[in-house]
Amino acid sequence: MSEDRVQAIDELVASGRASRAAVIVEAIDRLVADLERERIDREIVEGYRRVPETDEELAWAKSSGLRSIADEPW
């Protein structure tokens, strides 16, 4: 681990924010969550490639988005 990273961890510990173990656990948790979000994003994109939206669905999405921005009732 680089000296910069060690120093950053030591500064967090010195500030009373967290222990070294807590810093490392949080970093791992964030990395795992990021990787899971990336996996889900890829699966969503692949799903839309396999089954693209219909023109009717796209028109509805555009219409509802515009209504939502204008704050109009459904």
JSON list of C-alpha atoms in Angstrom, two decimals:
[
{"chain": "A", "resi": 1, "resn": "MET", "atom": "CA", "xyz": [0.00, 0.00, 0.00]},
{"chain": "A", "resi": 2, "resn": "SER", "atom": "CA", "xyz": [1.34, 3.43, -0.88]},
{"chain": "A", "resi": 3, "resn": "GLU", "atom": "CA", "xyz": [2.51, 5.84, 1.80]},
{"chain": "A", "resi": 4, "resn": "ASP", "atom": "CA", "xyz": [-0.20, 8.28, 0.68]},
{"chain": "A", "resi": 5, "resn": "ARG", "atom": "CA", "xyz": [-2.89, 5.71, 1.38]},
{"chain": "A", "resi": 6, "resn": "VAL", "atom": "CA", "xyz": [-1.41, 4.78, 4.74]},
{"chain": "A", "resi": 7, "resn": "GLN", "atom": "CA", "xyz": [-1.24, 8.47, 5.66]},
{"chain": "A", "resi": 8, "resn": "ALA", "atom": "CA", "xyz": [-4.87, 8.99, 4.60]},
{"chain": "A", "resi": 9, "resn": "ILE", "atom": "CA", "xyz": [-5.95, 6.08, 6.79]},
{"chain": "A", "resi": 10, "resn": "ASP", "atom": "CA", "xyz": [-3.89, 7.39, 9.71]},
{"chain": "A", "resi": 11, "resn": "GLU", "atom": "CA", "xyz": [-5.50, 10.83, 9.33]},
{"chain": "A", "resi": 12, "resn": "LEU", "atom": "CA", "xyz": [-8.98, 9.29, 9.45]},
{"chain": "A", "resi": 13, "resn": "VAL", "atom": "CA", "xyz": [-8.03, 7.32, 12.56]},
{"chain": "A", "resi": 14, "resn": "ALA", "atom": "CA", "xyz": [-6.45, 10.40, 14.21]},
{"chain": "A", "resi": 15, "resn": "SER", "atom": "CA", "xyz": [-9.58, 12.45, 13.51]},
{"chain": "A", "resi": 16, "resn": "GLY", "atom": "CA", "xyz": [-11.57, 9.92, 15.50]},
{"chain": "A", "resi": 17, "resn": "ARG", "atom": "CA", "xyz": [-13.75, 9.05, 12.53]},
{"chain": "A", "resi": 18, "resn": "ALA", "atom": "CA", "xyz": [-12.92, 5.38, 12.43]},
{"chain": "A", "resi": 19, "resn": "SER", "atom": "CA", "xyz": [-10.47, 2.66, 13.32]},
{"chain": "A", "resi": 20, "resn": "ARG", "atom": "CA", "xyz": [-8.10, 1.28, 10.72]},
{"chain": "A", "resi": 21, "resn": "ALA", "atom": "CA", "xyz": [-10.18, -1.86, 10.52]},
{"chain": "A", "resi": 22, "resn": "ALA", "atom": "CA", "xyz": [-13.39, 0.17, 10.03]},
{"chain": "A", "resi": 23, "resn": "VAL", "atom": "CA", "xyz": [-11.77, 2.19, 7.23]},
{"chain": "A", "resi": 24, "resn": "ILE", "atom": "CA", "xyz": [-10.68, -0.97, 5.44]},
{"chain": "A", "resi": 25, "resn": "VAL", "atom": "CA", "xyz": [-14.05, -2.71, 5.94]},
{"chain": "A", "resi": 26, "resn": "GLU", "atom": "CA", "xyz": [-15.90, 0.35, 4.59]},
{"chain": "A", "resi": 27, "resn": "ALA", "atom": "CA", "xyz": [-13.59, 0.53, 1.58]},
{"chain": "A", "resi": 28, "resn": "ILE", "atom": "CA", "xyz": [-14.21, -3.14, 0.81]},
{"chain": "A", "resi": 29, "resn": "ASP", "atom": "CA", "xyz": [-17.97, -2.73, 1.28]},
{"chain": "A", "resi": 30, "resn": "ARG", "atom": "CA", "xyz": [-18.00, 0.23, -1.10]},
{"chain": "A", "resi": 31, "resn": "LEU", "atom": "CA", "xyz": [-15.97, -1.67, -3.70]},
{"chain": "A", "resi": 32, "resn": "VAL", "atom": "CA", "xyz": [-18.28, -4.68, -3.50]},
{"chain": "A", "resi": 33, "resn": "ALA", "atom": "CA", "xyz": [-21.36, -2.42, -3.79]},
{"chain": "A", "resi": 34, "resn": "ASP", "atom": "CA", "xyz": [-19.83, -0.60, -6.79]},
{"chain": "A", "resi": 35, "resn": "LEU", "atom": "CA", "xyz": [-19.09, -3.89, -8.53]},
{"chain": "A", "resi": 36, "resn": "GLU", "atom": "CA", "xyz": [-22.65, -5.11, -7.86]},
{"chain": "A", "resi": 37, "resn": "ARG", "atom": "CA", "xyz": [-24.13, -1.87, -9.30]},
{"chain": "A", "resi": 38, "resn": "GLU", "atom": "CA", "xyz": [-21.95, -2.25, -12.38]},
{"chain": "A", "resi": 39, "resn": "ARG", "atom": "CA", "xyz": [-23.13, -5.85, -12.82]},
{"chain": "A", "resi": 40, "resn": "ILE", "atom": "CA", "xyz": [-26.77, -4.82, -12.50]},
{"chain": "A", "resi": 41, "resn": "ASP", "atom": "CA", "xyz": [-26.24, -1.95, -14.97]},
{"chain": "A", "resi": 42, "resn": "ARG", "atom": "CA", "xyz": [-24.72, -4.36, -17.51]},
{"chain": "A", "resi": 43, "resn": "GLU", "atom": "CA", "xyz": [-27.63, -6.76, -17.10]},
{"chain": "A", "resi": 44, "resn": "ILE", "atom": "CA", "xyz": [-30.19, -3.97, -17.59]},
{"chain": "A", "resi": 45, "resn": "VAL", "atom": "CA", "xyz": [-28.45, -2.73, -20.73]},
{"chain": "A", "resi": 46, "resn": "GLU", "atom": "CA", "xyz": [-28.21, -6.27, -22.09]},
{"chain": "A", "resi": 47, "resn": "GLY", "atom": "CA", "xyz": [-31.90, -6.83, -21.37]},
{"chain": "A", "resi": 48, "resn": "TYR", "atom": "CA", "xyz": [-32.85, -3.73, -23.36]},
{"chain": "A", "resi": 49, "resn": "ARG", "atom": "CA", "xyz": [-30.60, -4.89, -26.20]},
{"chain": "A", "resi": 50, "resn": "ARG", "atom": "CA", "xyz": [-32.37, -8.26, -26.24]},
{"chain": "A", "resi": 51, "resn": "VAL", "atom": "CA", "xyz": [-35.86, -6.76, -25.90]},
{"chain": "A", "resi": 52, "resn": "PRO", "atom": "CA", "xyz": [-35.86, -3.09, -26.95]},
{"chain": "A", "resi": 53, "resn": "GLU", "atom": "CA", "xyz": [-38.66, -0.75, -25.94]},
{"chain": "A", "resi": 54, "resn": "THR", "atom": "CA", "xyz": [-41.55, -0.41, -28.35]},
{"chain": "A", "resi": 55, "resn": "ASP", "atom": "CA", "xyz": [-42.46, 2.93, -29.90]},
{"chain": "A", "resi": 56, "resn": "GLU", "atom": "CA", "xyz": [-45.54, 2.96, -27.67]},
{"chain": "A", "resi": 57, "resn": "GLU", "atom": "CA", "xyz": [-43.44, 2.46, -24.53]},
{"chain": "A", "resi": 58, "resn": "LEU", "atom": "CA", "xyz": [-41.03, 5.21, -25.56]},
{"chain": "A", "resi": 59, "resn": "ALA", "atom": "CA", "xyz": [-43.89, 7.62, -26.24]},
{"chain": "A", "resi": 60, "resn": "TRP", "atom": "CA", "xyz": [-45.43, 6.84, -22.84]},
{"chain": "A", "resi": 61, "resn": "ALA", "atom": "CA", "xyz": [-42.06, 7.36, -21.09]},
{"chain": "A", "resi": 62, "resn": "LYS", "atom": "CA", "xyz": [-41.53, 10.71, -22.82]},
{"chain": "A", "resi": 63, "resn": "SER", "atom": "CA", "xyz": [-45.07, 11.84, -22.05]},
{"chain": "A", "resi": 64, "resn": "SER", "atom": "CA", "xyz": [-44.93, 10.85, -18.39]},
{"chain": "A", "resi": 65, "resn": "GLY", "atom": "CA", "xyz": [-41.51, 12.45, -18.00]},
{"chain": "A", "resi": 66, "resn": "LEU", "atom": "CA", "xyz": [-42.76, 15.72, -19.45]},
{"chain": "A", "resi": 67, "resn": "ARG", "atom": "CA", "xyz": [-45.85, 15.62, -17.21]},
{"chain": "A", "resi": 68, "resn": "SER", "atom": "CA", "xyz": [-43.68, 14.98, -14.20]},
{"chain": "A", "resi": 69, "resn": "ILE", "atom": "CA", "xyz": [-41.49, 17.97, -15.01]},
{"chain": "A", "resi": 70, "resn": "ALA", "atom": "CA", "xyz": [-44.55, 20.16, -15.55]},
{"chain": "A", "resi": 71, "resn": "ASP", "atom": "CA", "xyz": [-46.05, 18.73, -12.33]},
{"chain": "A", "resi": 72, "resn": "GLU", "atom": "CA", "xyz": [-49.31, 17.95, -14.08]},
{"chain": "A", "resi": 73, "resn": "PRO", "atom": "CA", "xyz": [-51.68, 15.29, -12.79]},
{"chain": "A", "resi": 74, "resn": "TRP", "atom": "CA", "xyz": [-51.84, 11.96, -14.61]}
]
